[in-house]
PDB file of C-alpha atoms in Angstrom:
ATOM      1  CA  MET B   1     156.053 182.221 156.638  1.00 52.00           C
ATOM      2  CA  THR B   2     158.049 183.867 159.394  1.00 50.00           C
ATOM      3  CA  GLY B   3     161.151 184.578 157.338  1.00 59.00           C
ATOM      4  CA  ILE B   4     164.425 184.548 159.221  1.00 58.00           C
ATOM      5  CA  PHE B   5     162.762 182.965 162.254  1.00 65.00           C
ATOM      6  CA  ASP B   6     162.310 179.731 160.307  1.00 64.00           C
ATOM      7  CA  ASP B   7     166.034 179.076 160.557  1.00 66.00           C
ATOM      8  CA  VAL B   8     166.188 179.793 164.286  1.00 67.00           C
ATOM      9  CA  TYR B   9     162.974 178.303 165.599  1.00 70.00           C
ATOM     10  CA  GLY B  10     162.535 175.461 163.112  1.00 70.00           C
ATOM     11  CA  GLU B  11     159.301 173.513 163.411  1.00 74.00           C
ATOM     12  CA  MET B  12     157.793 176.017 165.852  1.00 78.00           C
ATOM     13  CA  ALA B  13     158.152 178.800 163.308  1.00 79.00           C
ATOM     14  CA  THR B  14     156.694 176.685 160.530  1.00 83.00           C
ATOM     15  CA  ASP B  15     153.510 176.305 162.594  1.00 89.00           C
ATOM     16  CA  ILE B  16     153.071 180.092 162.536  1.00 92.00           C
ATOM     17  CA  SER B  17     151.172 181.656 159.648  1.00 90.00           C
ATOM     18  CA  GLU B  18     151.898 185.289 160.471  1.00 91.00           C
ATOM     19  CA  ILE B  19     153.766 187.379 163.027  1.00 93.00           C
ATOM     20  CA  ILE B  20     151.330 189.911 164.460  1.00 94.00           C
ATOM     21  CA  LEU B  21     153.598 191.447 167.119  1.00 96.00           C
ATOM     22  CA  SER B  22     157.332 191.583 166.549  1.00 95.00           C
ATOM     23  CA  GLN B  23     159.920 191.129 169.264  1.00 95.00           C
ATOM     24  CA  GLU B  24     160.871 194.793 168.870  1.00 96.00           C
ATOM     25  CA  ALA B  25     157.281 196.031 169.211  1.00 97.00           C
ATOM     26  CA  ILE B  26     156.783 193.960 172.356  1.00 97.00           C
ATOM     27  CA  GLN B  27     160.020 195.150 173.944  1.00 97.00           C
ATOM     28  CA  GLU B  28     159.208 198.767 173.166  1.00 98.00           C
ATOM     29  CA  ARG B  29     155.750 198.517 174.731  1.00 98.00           C
ATOM     30  CA  VAL B  30     157.035 196.650 177.786  1.00 98.00           C
ATOM     31  CA  ALA B  31     159.564 199.443 178.338  1.00 98.00           C
ATOM     32  CA  GLU B  32     156.750 202.010 178.187  1.00 98.00           C
ATOM     33  CA  LEU B  33     154.752 200.053 180.755  1.00 98.00           C
ATOM     34  CA  GLY B  34     157.786 199.808 183.019  1.00 98.00           C
ATOM     35  CA  LYS B  35     158.295 203.539 182.808  1.00 98.00           C
ATOM     36  CA  ALA B  36     154.661 204.254 183.709  1.00 98.00           C
ATOM     37  CA  ILE B  37     154.730 201.809 186.619  1.00 98.00           C
ATOM     38  CA  SER B  38     157.989 203.320 187.908  1.00 98.00           C
ATOM     39  CA  LYS B  39     156.377 206.749 187.926  1.00 97.00           C
ATOM     40  CA  ASP B  40     153.042 205.728 189.461  1.00 98.00           C
ATOM     41  CA  TYR B  41     154.480 203.497 192.184  1.00 97.00           C
ATOM     42  CA  ALA B  42     157.471 205.605 193.197  1.00 96.00           C
ATOM     43  CA  ARG B  43     158.099 205.309 196.964  1.00 90.00           C
ATOM     44  CA  SER B  44     155.334 202.706 197.464  1.00 94.00           C
ATOM     45  CA  ASN B  45     157.489 199.554 197.256  1.00 95.00           C
ATOM     46  CA  PRO B  46     154.929 197.594 195.207  1.00 98.00           C
ATOM     47  CA  LEU B  47     154.744 193.832 195.082  1.00 98.00           C
ATOM     48  CA  LEU B  48     154.345 192.471 191.572  1.00 98.00           C
ATOM     49  CA  VAL B  49     152.391 189.218 191.516  1.00 98.00           C
ATOM     50  CA  GLY B  50     152.145 186.887 188.543  1.00 97.00           C
ATOM     51  CA  VAL B  51     150.376 183.613 187.898  1.00 95.00           C
ATOM     52  CA  LEU B  52     152.519 180.844 186.479  1.00 94.00           C
ATOM     53  CA  LYS B  53     153.488 179.932 183.863  1.00 89.00           C
ATOM     54  CA  GLY B  54     152.884 182.143 180.863  1.00 89.00           C
ATOM     55  CA  VAL B  55     153.661 185.391 182.650  1.00 96.00           C
ATOM     56  CA  VAL B  56     157.339 184.635 183.323  1.00 95.00           C
ATOM     57  CA  PHE B  57     158.538 186.134 180.022  1.00 96.00           C
ATOM     58  CA  PHE B  58     156.587 189.360 180.445  1.00 97.00           C
ATOM     59  CA  MET B  59     157.414 189.575 184.144  1.00 98.00           C
ATOM     60  CA  ALA B  60     161.143 189.205 183.535  1.00 97.00           C
ATOM     61  CA  ASP B  61     161.242 191.904 180.863  1.00 97.00           C
ATOM     62  CA  LEU B  62     158.905 194.213 182.775  1.00 98.00           C
ATOM     63  CA  LEU B  63     160.920 193.934 185.987  1.00 98.00           C
ATOM     64  CA  ARG B  64     164.080 194.937 184.128  1.00 97.00           C
ATOM     65  CA  SER B  65     162.348 198.013 182.732  1.00 98.00           C
ATOM     66  CA  ILE B  66     161.108 199.198 186.153  1.00 98.00           C
ATOM     67  CA  THR B  67     163.502 201.647 187.793  1.00 97.00           C
ATOM     68  CA  ILE B  68     162.117 201.715 191.348  1.00 97.00           C
ATOM     69  CA  PRO B  69     162.485 199.106 194.118  1.00 97.00           C
ATOM     70  CA  VAL B  70     159.896 196.337 193.690  1.00 97.00           C
ATOM     71  CA  GLU B  71     159.342 192.844 195.009  1.00 98.00           C
ATOM     72  CA  VAL B  72     158.001 189.918 193.025  1.00 98.00           C
ATOM     73  CA  ASP B  73     156.089 186.766 193.875  1.00 98.00           C
ATOM     74  CA  PHE B  74     154.161 184.112 191.974  1.00 97.00           C
ATOM     75  CA  ILE B  75     151.102 181.976 192.459  1.00 97.00           C
ATOM     76  CA  ALA B  76     149.883 179.006 190.465  1.00 96.00           C
ATOM     77  CA  ILE B  77     146.360 177.693 190.120  1.00 93.00           C
ATOM     78  CA  SER B  78     144.859 174.519 188.787  1.00 89.00           C
ATOM     79  CA  SER B  79     143.483 174.755 185.275  1.00 84.00           C
ATOM     80  CA  TYR B  80     140.247 173.354 183.976  1.00 86.00           C
ATOM     81  CA  SER B  81     140.926 170.239 181.945  1.00 82.00           C
ATOM     82  CA  PRO B  82     139.252 167.019 180.834  1.00 79.00           C
ATOM     83  CA  GLU B  83     140.634 165.436 183.995  1.00 77.00           C
ATOM     84  CA  THR B  84     139.197 168.047 186.386  1.00 74.00           C
ATOM     85  CA  ARG B  85     135.857 168.642 184.648  1.00 70.00           C
ATOM     86  CA  GLY B  86     132.909 168.281 186.937  1.00 66.00           C
ATOM     87  CA  GLN B  87     135.177 167.704 189.928  1.00 68.00           C
ATOM     88  CA  GLY B  88     135.277 170.635 192.303  1.00 75.00           C
ATOM     89  CA  PHE B  89     136.650 174.072 191.778  1.00 87.00           C
ATOM     90  CA  VAL B  90     139.770 175.938 190.809  1.00 90.00           C
ATOM     91  CA  ARG B  91     142.382 175.932 193.581  1.00 88.00           C
ATOM     92  CA  LEU B  92     145.761 177.406 194.364  1.00 91.00           C
ATOM     93  CA  VAL B  93     148.553 174.923 193.716  1.00 92.00           C
ATOM     94  CA  LYS B  94     151.254 177.399 194.740  1.00 96.00           C
ATOM     95  CA  ASP B  95     150.521 180.253 197.111  1.00 97.00           C
ATOM     96  CA  LEU B  96     152.352 183.527 197.548  1.00 97.00           C
ATOM     97  CA  GLU B  97     155.357 183.463 199.843  1.00 97.00           C
ATOM     98  CA  ILE B  98     155.128 187.160 200.737  1.00 97.00           C
ATOM     99  CA  PRO B  99     152.195 188.431 202.883  1.00 97.00           C
ATOM    100  CA  ILE B 100     150.242 191.090 200.978  1.00 97.00           C
ATOM    101  CA  GLN B 101     148.053 192.661 203.676  1.00 98.00           C
ATOM    102  CA  GLY B 102     148.579 196.416 203.522  1.00 97.00           C
ATOM    103  CA  ARG B 103     150.850 196.164 200.466  1.00 98.00           C
ATOM    104  CA  HIS B 104     150.400 197.814 197.087  1.00 98.00           C
ATOM    105  CA  ILE B 105     149.874 194.896 194.729  1.00 98.00           C
ATOM    106  CA  LEU B 106     150.242 195.063 190.973  1.00 98.00           C
ATOM    107  CA  PHE B 107     148.992 191.876 189.391  1.00 98.00           C
ATOM    108  CA  ILE B 108     150.887 191.079 186.208  1.00 98.00           C
ATOM    109  CA  GLU B 109     149.208 188.939 183.559  1.00 96.00           C
ATOM    110  CA  ASP B 110     150.357 187.930 180.114  1.00 95.00           C
ATOM    111  CA  VAL B 111     146.888 187.637 178.575  1.00 94.00           C
ATOM    112  CA  ILE B 112     143.283 188.192 179.576  1.00 94.00           C
ATOM    113  CA  ASP B 113     140.507 186.650 177.539  1.00 90.00           C
ATOM    114  CA  THR B 114     137.322 185.520 179.309  1.00 91.00           C
ATOM    115  CA  GLY B 115     138.522 186.876 182.646  1.00 94.00           C
ATOM    116  CA  LEU B 116     137.445 183.691 184.475  1.00 93.00           C
ATOM    117  CA  THR B 117     140.898 182.882 185.829  1.00 92.00           C
ATOM    118  CA  LEU B 118     141.804 186.444 186.698  1.00 95.00           C
ATOM    119  CA  ASN B 119     138.464 187.010 188.434  1.00 94.00           C
ATOM    120  CA  TYR B 120     139.173 184.064 190.738  1.00 93.00           C
ATOM    121  CA  ILE B 121     142.712 185.240 191.483  1.00 95.00           C
ATOM    122  CA  LEU B 122     141.745 188.860 192.146  1.00 96.00           C
ATOM    123  CA  ASN B 123     138.981 187.780 194.516  1.00 94.00           C
ATOM    124  CA  ASN B 124     141.496 185.602 196.337  1.00 95.00           C
ATOM    125  CA  LEU B 125     144.034 188.429 196.623  1.00 97.00           C
ATOM    126  CA  ARG B 126     141.422 191.029 197.560  1.00 97.00           C
ATOM    127  CA  ALA B 127     140.373 188.893 200.521  1.00 97.00           C
ATOM    128  CA  ARG B 128     143.895 189.314 201.939  1.00 97.00           C
ATOM    129  CA  GLN B 129     143.313 193.067 202.274  1.00 98.00           C
ATOM    130  CA  PRO B 130     146.102 194.666 200.259  1.00 98.00           C
ATOM    131  CA  ALA B 131     146.400 198.467 200.373  1.00 98.00           C
ATOM    132  CA  SER B 132     145.707 198.507 196.634  1.00 98.00           C
ATOM    133  CA  LEU B 133     145.261 195.950 193.876  1.00 98.00           C
ATOM    134  CA  GLU B 134     145.681 196.861 190.217  1.00 98.00           C
ATOM    135  CA  VAL B 135     146.121 194.860 187.019  1.00 98.00           C
ATOM    136  CA  CYS B 136     148.770 195.121 184.334  1.00 98.00           C
ATOM    137  CA  VAL B 137     148.193 192.932 181.274  1.00 98.00           C
ATOM    138  CA  LEU B 138     150.306 192.670 178.171  1.00 97.00           C
ATOM    139  CA  PHE B 139     147.767 191.108 175.817  1.00 96.00           C
ATOM    140  CA  ASP B 140     144.041 191.769 175.986  1.00 96.00           C
ATOM    141  CA  LYS B 141     141.530 189.689 174.043  1.00 92.00           C
ATOM    142  CA  ALA B 142     138.590 191.873 175.009  1.00 90.00           C
ATOM    143  CA  GLU B 143     136.216 190.306 172.478  1.00 85.00           C
ATOM    144  CA  ARG B 144     136.155 187.132 174.544  1.00 84.00           C
ATOM    145  CA  ARG B 145     135.556 188.812 177.908  1.00 90.00           C
ATOM    146  CA  LEU B 146     132.852 187.341 180.129  1.00 91.00           C
ATOM    147  CA  ILE B 147     133.895 188.891 183.431  1.00 93.00           C
ATOM    148  CA  ASP B 148     134.611 192.605 183.445  1.00 92.00           C
ATOM    149  CA  ILE B 149     138.083 193.255 184.884  1.00 94.00           C
ATOM    150  CA  PRO B 150     139.386 196.816 185.431  1.00 95.00           C
ATOM    151  CA  ILE B 151     142.823 197.069 183.804  1.00 97.00           C
ATOM    152  CA  LYS B 152     145.207 199.857 184.827  1.00 98.00           C
ATOM    153  CA  TYR B 153     148.031 199.068 182.398  1.00 98.00           C
ATOM    154  CA  LYS B 154     147.573 197.360 179.031  1.00 98.00           C
ATOM    155  CA  GLY B 155     150.122 196.482 176.397  1.00 98.00           C
ATOM    156  CA  PHE B 156     148.233 195.407 173.302  1.00 97.00           C
ATOM    157  CA  ASP B 157     144.765 194.489 172.136  1.00 96.00           C
ATOM    158  CA  LEU B 158     144.856 191.136 170.411  1.00 93.00           C
ATOM    159  CA  PRO B 159     142.349 189.864 167.851  1.00 86.00           C
ATOM    160  CA  ASP B 160     140.243 186.851 168.733  1.00 81.00           C
ATOM    161  CA  ARG B 161     142.575 184.497 166.911  1.00 84.00           C
ATOM    162  CA  PHE B 162     144.685 181.597 168.109  1.00 87.00           C
ATOM    163  CA  VAL B 163     148.006 183.259 168.895  1.00 92.00           C
ATOM    164  CA  VAL B 164     151.165 181.909 170.527  1.00 93.00           C
ATOM    165  CA  GLY B 165     154.559 183.161 171.587  1.00 94.00           C
ATOM    166  CA  TYR B 166     156.024 185.394 174.304  1.00 95.00           C
ATOM    167  CA  GLY B 167     154.455 183.229 177.002  1.00 93.00           C
ATOM    168  CA  LEU B 168     151.328 182.236 175.108  1.00 93.00           C
ATOM    169  CA  ASP B 169     151.162 178.509 174.471  1.00 90.00           C
ATOM    170  CA  HIS B 170     149.262 175.792 172.754  1.00 87.00           C
ATOM    171  CA  ARG B 171     149.550 172.605 174.797  1.00 85.00           C
ATOM    172  CA  GLU B 172     152.638 174.036 176.559  1.00 86.00           C
ATOM    173  CA  LYS B 173     154.470 174.675 173.267  1.00 90.00           C
ATOM    174  CA  TYR B 174     155.564 177.941 171.601  1.00 93.00           C
ATOM    175  CA  ARG B 175     155.892 179.979 174.834  1.00 92.00           C
ATOM    176  CA  ASN B 176     159.549 180.688 174.098  1.00 92.00           C
ATOM    177  CA  LEU B 177     158.989 182.341 170.733  1.00 93.00           C
ATOM    178  CA  PRO B 178     160.084 185.989 171.147  1.00 93.00           C
ATOM    179  CA  PHE B 179     157.231 187.282 168.987  1.00 94.00           C
ATOM    180  CA  VAL B 180     153.463 186.723 168.910  1.00 95.00           C
ATOM    181  CA  GLY B 181     152.196 184.866 165.886  1.00 94.00           C
ATOM    182  CA  LEU B 182     149.048 183.308 164.531  1.00 93.00           C
ATOM    183  CA  LEU B 183     149.021 179.547 164.886  1.00 90.00           C
ATOM    184  CA  LYS B 184     148.056 177.747 161.703  1.00 90.00           C
ATOM    185  CA  PRO B 185     144.532 176.282 162.035  1.00 83.00           C
ATOM    186  CA  GLU B 186     145.680 172.791 161.099  1.00 83.00           C
ATOM    187  CA  VAL B 187     147.908 172.823 164.211  1.00 83.00           C
ATOM    188  CA  PHE B 188     145.240 173.576 166.800  1.00 75.00           C
ATOM    189  CA  GLN B 189     142.470 171.737 164.995  1.00 71.00           C
ATOM    190  CA  SER B 190     144.407 168.506 164.756  1.00 62.00           C
ATOM    191  CA  GLY B 191     143.940 167.541 168.395  1.00 54.00           C
ATOM    192  CA  ASN B 192     147.652 166.805 168.409  1.00 47.00           C
ATOM    193  CA  LYS B 193     148.904 166.745 171.960  1.00 43.00           C
ATOM    194  CA  GLY B 194     152.577 166.820 170.932  1.00 37.00           C
TER     195      GLY B 194
ATOM    196  CA  MET K   1     131.178 164.973 182.803  1.00 48.00           C
ATOM    197  CA  SER K   2     128.775 165.862 185.590  1.00 50.00           C
ATOM    198  CA  LEU K   3     127.135 168.921 187.038  1.00 57.00           C
ATOM    199  CA  PRO K   4     126.704 169.665 190.738  1.00 57.00           C
ATOM    200  CA  SER K   5     123.762 167.797 192.228  1.00 55.00           C
ATOM    201  CA  ASN K   6     121.562 170.900 192.442  1.00 56.00           C
ATOM    202  CA  LYS K   7     121.845 171.376 188.681  1.00 61.00           C
ATOM    203  CA  LYS K   8     121.848 167.792 187.471  1.00 58.00           C
ATOM    204  CA  LYS K   9     118.216 167.932 186.438  1.00 66.00           C
ATOM    205  CA  LEU K  10     118.912 170.677 183.947  1.00 78.00           C
ATOM    206  CA  GLU K  11     118.534 169.643 180.356  1.00 85.00           C
ATOM    207  CA  PHE K  12     120.743 171.635 178.065  1.00 90.00           C
ATOM    208  CA  ALA K  13     119.756 172.143 174.477  1.00 86.00           C
ATOM    209  CA  HIS K  14     123.293 171.525 173.244  1.00 85.00           C
ATOM    210  CA  PRO K  15     126.295 169.665 174.698  1.00 86.00           C
ATOM    211  CA  SER K  16     128.403 172.817 174.356  1.00 88.00           C
ATOM    212  CA  GLU K  17     126.111 174.556 176.834  1.00 91.00           C
ATOM    213  CA  GLU K  18     126.777 171.891 179.456  1.00 91.00           C
ATOM    214  CA  ALA K  19     130.519 172.118 178.796  1.00 90.00           C
ATOM    215  CA  PHE K  20     130.295 175.898 179.224  1.00 92.00           C
ATOM    216  CA  ALA K  21     128.318 175.529 182.480  1.00 93.00           C
ATOM    217  CA  LEU K  22     130.940 173.159 183.885  1.00 91.00           C
ATOM    218  CA  ILE K  23     133.684 175.687 183.149  1.00 92.00           C
ATOM    219  CA  LEU K  24     131.722 178.447 184.904  1.00 93.00           C
ATOM    220  CA  ASP K  25     131.218 176.162 187.903  1.00 93.00           C
ATOM    221  CA  TYR K  26     134.928 175.369 188.050  1.00 92.00           C
ATOM    222  CA  TYR K  27     135.825 179.060 188.259  1.00 92.00           C
ATOM    223  CA  GLY K  28     133.114 179.797 190.803  1.00 92.00           C
ATOM    224  CA  ILE K  29     130.926 181.897 188.539  1.00 94.00           C
ATOM    225  CA  GLU K  30     127.261 181.836 189.522  1.00 95.00           C
ATOM    226  CA  TRP K  31     124.963 181.154 186.557  1.00 96.00           C
ATOM    227  CA  GLN K  32     121.366 180.517 185.634  1.00 96.00           C
ATOM    228  CA  TYR K  33     120.192 178.653 182.544  1.00 96.00           C
ATOM    229  CA  GLU K  34     117.609 180.403 180.354  1.00 95.00           C
ATOM    230  CA  PRO K  35     116.052 182.238 183.322  1.00 95.00           C
ATOM    231  CA  ARG K  36     114.195 184.843 181.298  1.00 96.00           C
ATOM    232  CA  THR K  37     112.408 185.035 177.974  1.00 97.00           C
ATOM    233  CA  PHE K  38     112.286 188.398 176.243  1.00 97.00           C
ATOM    234  CA  PRO K  39     109.288 189.078 173.966  1.00 96.00           C
ATOM    235  CA  LEU K  40     110.526 190.630 170.715  1.00 96.00           C
ATOM    236  CA  GLU K  41     107.481 190.853 168.437  1.00 94.00           C
ATOM    237  CA  TRP K  42     103.744 191.053 169.098  1.00 94.00           C
ATOM    238  CA  ASP K  43     100.637 190.808 166.910  1.00 93.00           C
ATOM    239  CA  GLU K  44      97.831 193.361 166.930  1.00 93.00           C
ATOM    240  CA  ASN K  45      96.290 191.590 169.936  1.00 93.00           C
ATOM    241  CA  LYS K  46      99.520 191.948 171.858  1.00 91.00           C
ATOM    242  CA  GLN K  47     100.172 188.227 171.664  1.00 94.00           C
ATOM    243  CA  VAL K  48     103.881 187.453 171.571  1.00 94.00           C
ATOM    244  CA  LEU K  49     104.955 186.256 168.149  1.00 94.00           C
ATOM    245  CA  VAL K  50     108.708 186.122 168.640  1.00 93.00           C
ATOM    246  CA  ALA K  51     110.641 185.746 171.861  1.00 95.00           C
ATOM    247  CA  PHE K  52     114.213 185.078 172.820  1.00 94.00           C
ATOM    248  CA  ALA K  53     115.663 183.297 175.848  1.00 95.00           C
ATOM    249  CA  PRO K  54     119.428 183.813 176.162  1.00 95.00           C
ATOM    250  CA  ASP K  55     121.209 180.648 177.241  1.00 95.00           C
ATOM    251  CA  PHE K  56     122.863 181.902 180.428  1.00 97.00           C
ATOM    252  CA  TYR K  57     122.568 184.707 182.950  1.00 97.00           C
ATOM    253  CA  LEU K  58     125.489 185.561 185.234  1.00 97.00           C
ATOM    254  CA  PRO K  59     123.918 187.412 188.202  1.00 96.00           C
ATOM    255  CA  GLN K  60     127.187 188.728 189.635  1.00 93.00           C
ATOM    256  CA  GLN K  61     128.049 190.287 186.286  1.00 93.00           C
ATOM    257  CA  ASP K  62     124.429 191.132 185.371  1.00 95.00           C
ATOM    258  CA  LEU K  63     125.218 189.621 181.996  1.00 96.00           C
ATOM    259  CA  TYR K  64     123.234 187.404 179.636  1.00 96.00           C
ATOM    260  CA  ILE K  65     125.218 185.102 177.390  1.00 95.00           C
ATOM    261  CA  GLU K  66     124.029 183.463 174.224  1.00 93.00           C
ATOM    262  CA  LEU K  67     126.214 180.701 172.858  1.00 91.00           C
ATOM    263  CA  THR K  68     126.295 179.796 169.232  1.00 86.00           C
ATOM    264  CA  THR K  69     128.108 177.006 167.512  1.00 80.00           C
ATOM    265  CA  LEU K  70     126.672 178.026 164.168  1.00 73.00           C
ATOM    266  CA  ARG K  71     128.873 179.111 161.330  1.00 71.00           C
ATOM    267  CA  PRO K  72     128.682 182.907 160.917  1.00 68.00           C
ATOM    268  CA  GLN K  73     126.662 182.677 157.697  1.00 65.00           C
ATOM    269  CA  LEU K  74     124.045 180.577 159.510  1.00 66.00           C
ATOM    270  CA  SER K  75     123.747 182.677 162.630  1.00 71.00           C
ATOM    271  CA  SER K  76     122.139 185.783 161.126  1.00 78.00           C
ATOM    272  CA  HIS K  77     118.732 184.805 162.544  1.00 81.00           C
ATOM    273  CA  LYS K  78     120.196 184.732 166.063  1.00 83.00           C
ATOM    274  CA  ASN K  79     122.097 187.974 165.453  1.00 85.00           C
ATOM    275  CA  ARG K  80     118.879 189.697 164.413  1.00 89.00           C
ATOM    276  CA  LYS K  81     117.169 188.581 167.613  1.00 91.00           C
ATOM    277  CA  ILE K  82     120.003 189.898 169.731  1.00 93.00           C
ATOM    278  CA  ARG K  83     120.000 193.225 167.890  1.00 94.00           C
ATOM    279  CA  ARG K  84     116.248 193.487 168.449  1.00 95.00           C
ATOM    280  CA  LEU K  85     116.627 192.584 172.118  1.00 95.00           C
ATOM    281  CA  LYS K  86     119.171 195.384 172.546  1.00 96.00           C
ATOM    282  CA  GLU K  87     116.795 197.841 170.883  1.00 96.00           C
ATOM    283  CA  LEU K  88     113.817 196.894 173.057  1.00 97.00           C
ATOM    284  CA  TYR K  89     115.705 196.306 176.293  1.00 97.00           C
ATOM    285  CA  PRO K  90     118.687 198.677 176.256  1.00 96.00           C
ATOM    286  CA  GLU K  91     119.280 198.132 179.964  1.00 97.00           C
ATOM    287  CA  VAL K  92     120.036 194.453 179.369  1.00 97.00           C
ATOM    288  CA  ASN K  93     123.654 193.401 178.940  1.00 95.00           C
ATOM    289  CA  ILE K  94     124.021 190.514 176.545  1.00 95.00           C
ATOM    290  CA  LYS K  95     127.013 188.951 174.874  1.00 92.00           C
ATOM    291  CA  LEU K  96     126.992 186.564 171.946  1.00 89.00           C
ATOM    292  CA  PHE K  97     129.720 184.010 172.533  1.00 87.00           C
ATOM    293  CA  LYS K  98     130.454 183.046 168.974  1.00 84.00           C
ATOM    294  CA  ARG K  99     131.390 179.757 167.384  1.00 83.00           C
ATOM    295  CA  ARG K 100     135.059 180.644 167.127  1.00 81.00           C
ATOM    296  CA  GLU K 101     135.146 181.836 170.734  1.00 83.00           C
ATOM    297  CA  MET K 102     133.506 178.601 171.861  1.00 86.00           C
ATOM    298  CA  HIS K 103     135.933 176.544 169.799  1.00 84.00           C
ATOM    299  CA  THR K 104     138.921 178.461 171.164  1.00 84.00           C
ATOM    300  CA  MET K 105     137.676 177.994 174.732  1.00 87.00           C
ATOM    301  CA  MET K 106     137.311 174.235 174.257  1.00 87.00           C
ATOM    302  CA  VAL K 107     140.778 173.980 172.703  1.00 82.00           C
ATOM    303  CA  LYS K 108     142.224 176.069 175.526  1.00 82.00           C
ATOM    304  CA  TYR K 109     140.897 173.659 178.136  1.00 85.00           C
ATOM    305  CA  GLY K 110     141.897 170.569 176.171  1.00 82.00           C
ATOM    306  CA  LEU K 111     138.290 169.563 175.499  1.00 84.00           C
ATOM    307  CA  ASP K 112     139.063 168.032 172.131  1.00 81.00           C
ATOM    308  CA  SER K 113     135.763 166.243 171.583  1.00 81.00           C
ATOM    309  CA  GLU K 114     133.758 169.413 172.283  1.00 82.00           C
ATOM    310  CA  ALA K 115     136.058 171.435 170.045  1.00 84.00           C
ATOM    311  CA  GLU K 116     135.694 168.887 167.282  1.00 82.00           C
ATOM    312  CA  ARG K 117     131.921 168.853 167.727  1.00 81.00           C
ATOM    313  CA  ILE K 118     131.780 172.643 167.390  1.00 79.00           C
ATOM    314  CA  ARG K 119     134.050 172.615 164.352  1.00 70.00           C
ATOM    315  CA  GLY K 120     131.909 169.979 162.697  1.00 67.00           C
ATOM    316  CA  SER K 121     128.586 171.502 163.668  1.00 60.00           C
ATOM    317  CA  GLU K 122     126.326 173.053 161.081  1.00 49.00           C
ATOM    318  CA  ALA K 123     122.800 174.310 161.637  1.00 39.00           C
ATOM    319  CA  GLN K 124     121.729 172.945 164.990  1.00 43.00           C
ATOM    320  CA  GLU K 125     120.066 176.141 166.093  1.00 42.00           C
ATOM    321  CA  LYS K 126     117.237 175.591 168.519  1.00 42.00           C
ATOM    322  CA  ASN K 127     114.109 177.644 168.756  1.00 37.00           C
ATOM    323  CA  GLY K 128     114.341 180.646 171.003  1.00 37.00           C
TER     324      GLY K 128
END
């Protein structure tokens, strides 16, 4: 279904029913975001913060499109899962290495859907008293939003469908596809953990 | 699966509601279960004929949430109630978290049995 990608990405591509954002469209939009960020944050030495793991693809491309000096750091948080259900709360599993008090922070996210995760992270960062804290997201699934999150930079609106690629995964798979595609229902409905 | 002790006595109308509540708890989102019932229709004696109690209220977001695991063609009754609620109470923020959104959320968090239950569910709408 994905044409020439079938030969390159094999079984991953065959699980995709349709490409909804091409590699070229993503790269073009990321370059536009980088240009806007370079203009808005000139002379403010911003710190770009991302949450592992899905953001690494977007972060790497975005950083290379930004033309001003920036720093980068990552955090990681525990995810809700069958193993953690009913047992405590979300927690940081990797903290920032760079202090952010008084810094201009641009939080970089690959996708926002309900906003539950991002709400937790922003509250955590806000408590550290940065000079400013803004959000840049590549993919926005606004239909699924439960917590309202102000977004300063946005790449694309995505439909409320099960999409993978360019950092978006299903059970840790498909992140490395260079495009965003719809996952075939039989893949995510099978309960296959492979 | 267990809720915090202060909420253990809650009886949810559907297992998906408890799964949803546990996710909110995990991410530190304050919630209340069916805290308010909105009258929607009255008879000539001003007796309430139809009312609607959204499943959840998130105080910090001032947002009511109604979950549905019904297939779209079976959820028109609930949709009508929500439309009517918005007409009568325009100041109230309410979101219908649809079957597909619920299913996607359960898949996202690896809750296979809940996802399967939602996918297999038909017309288990409760009153309200």
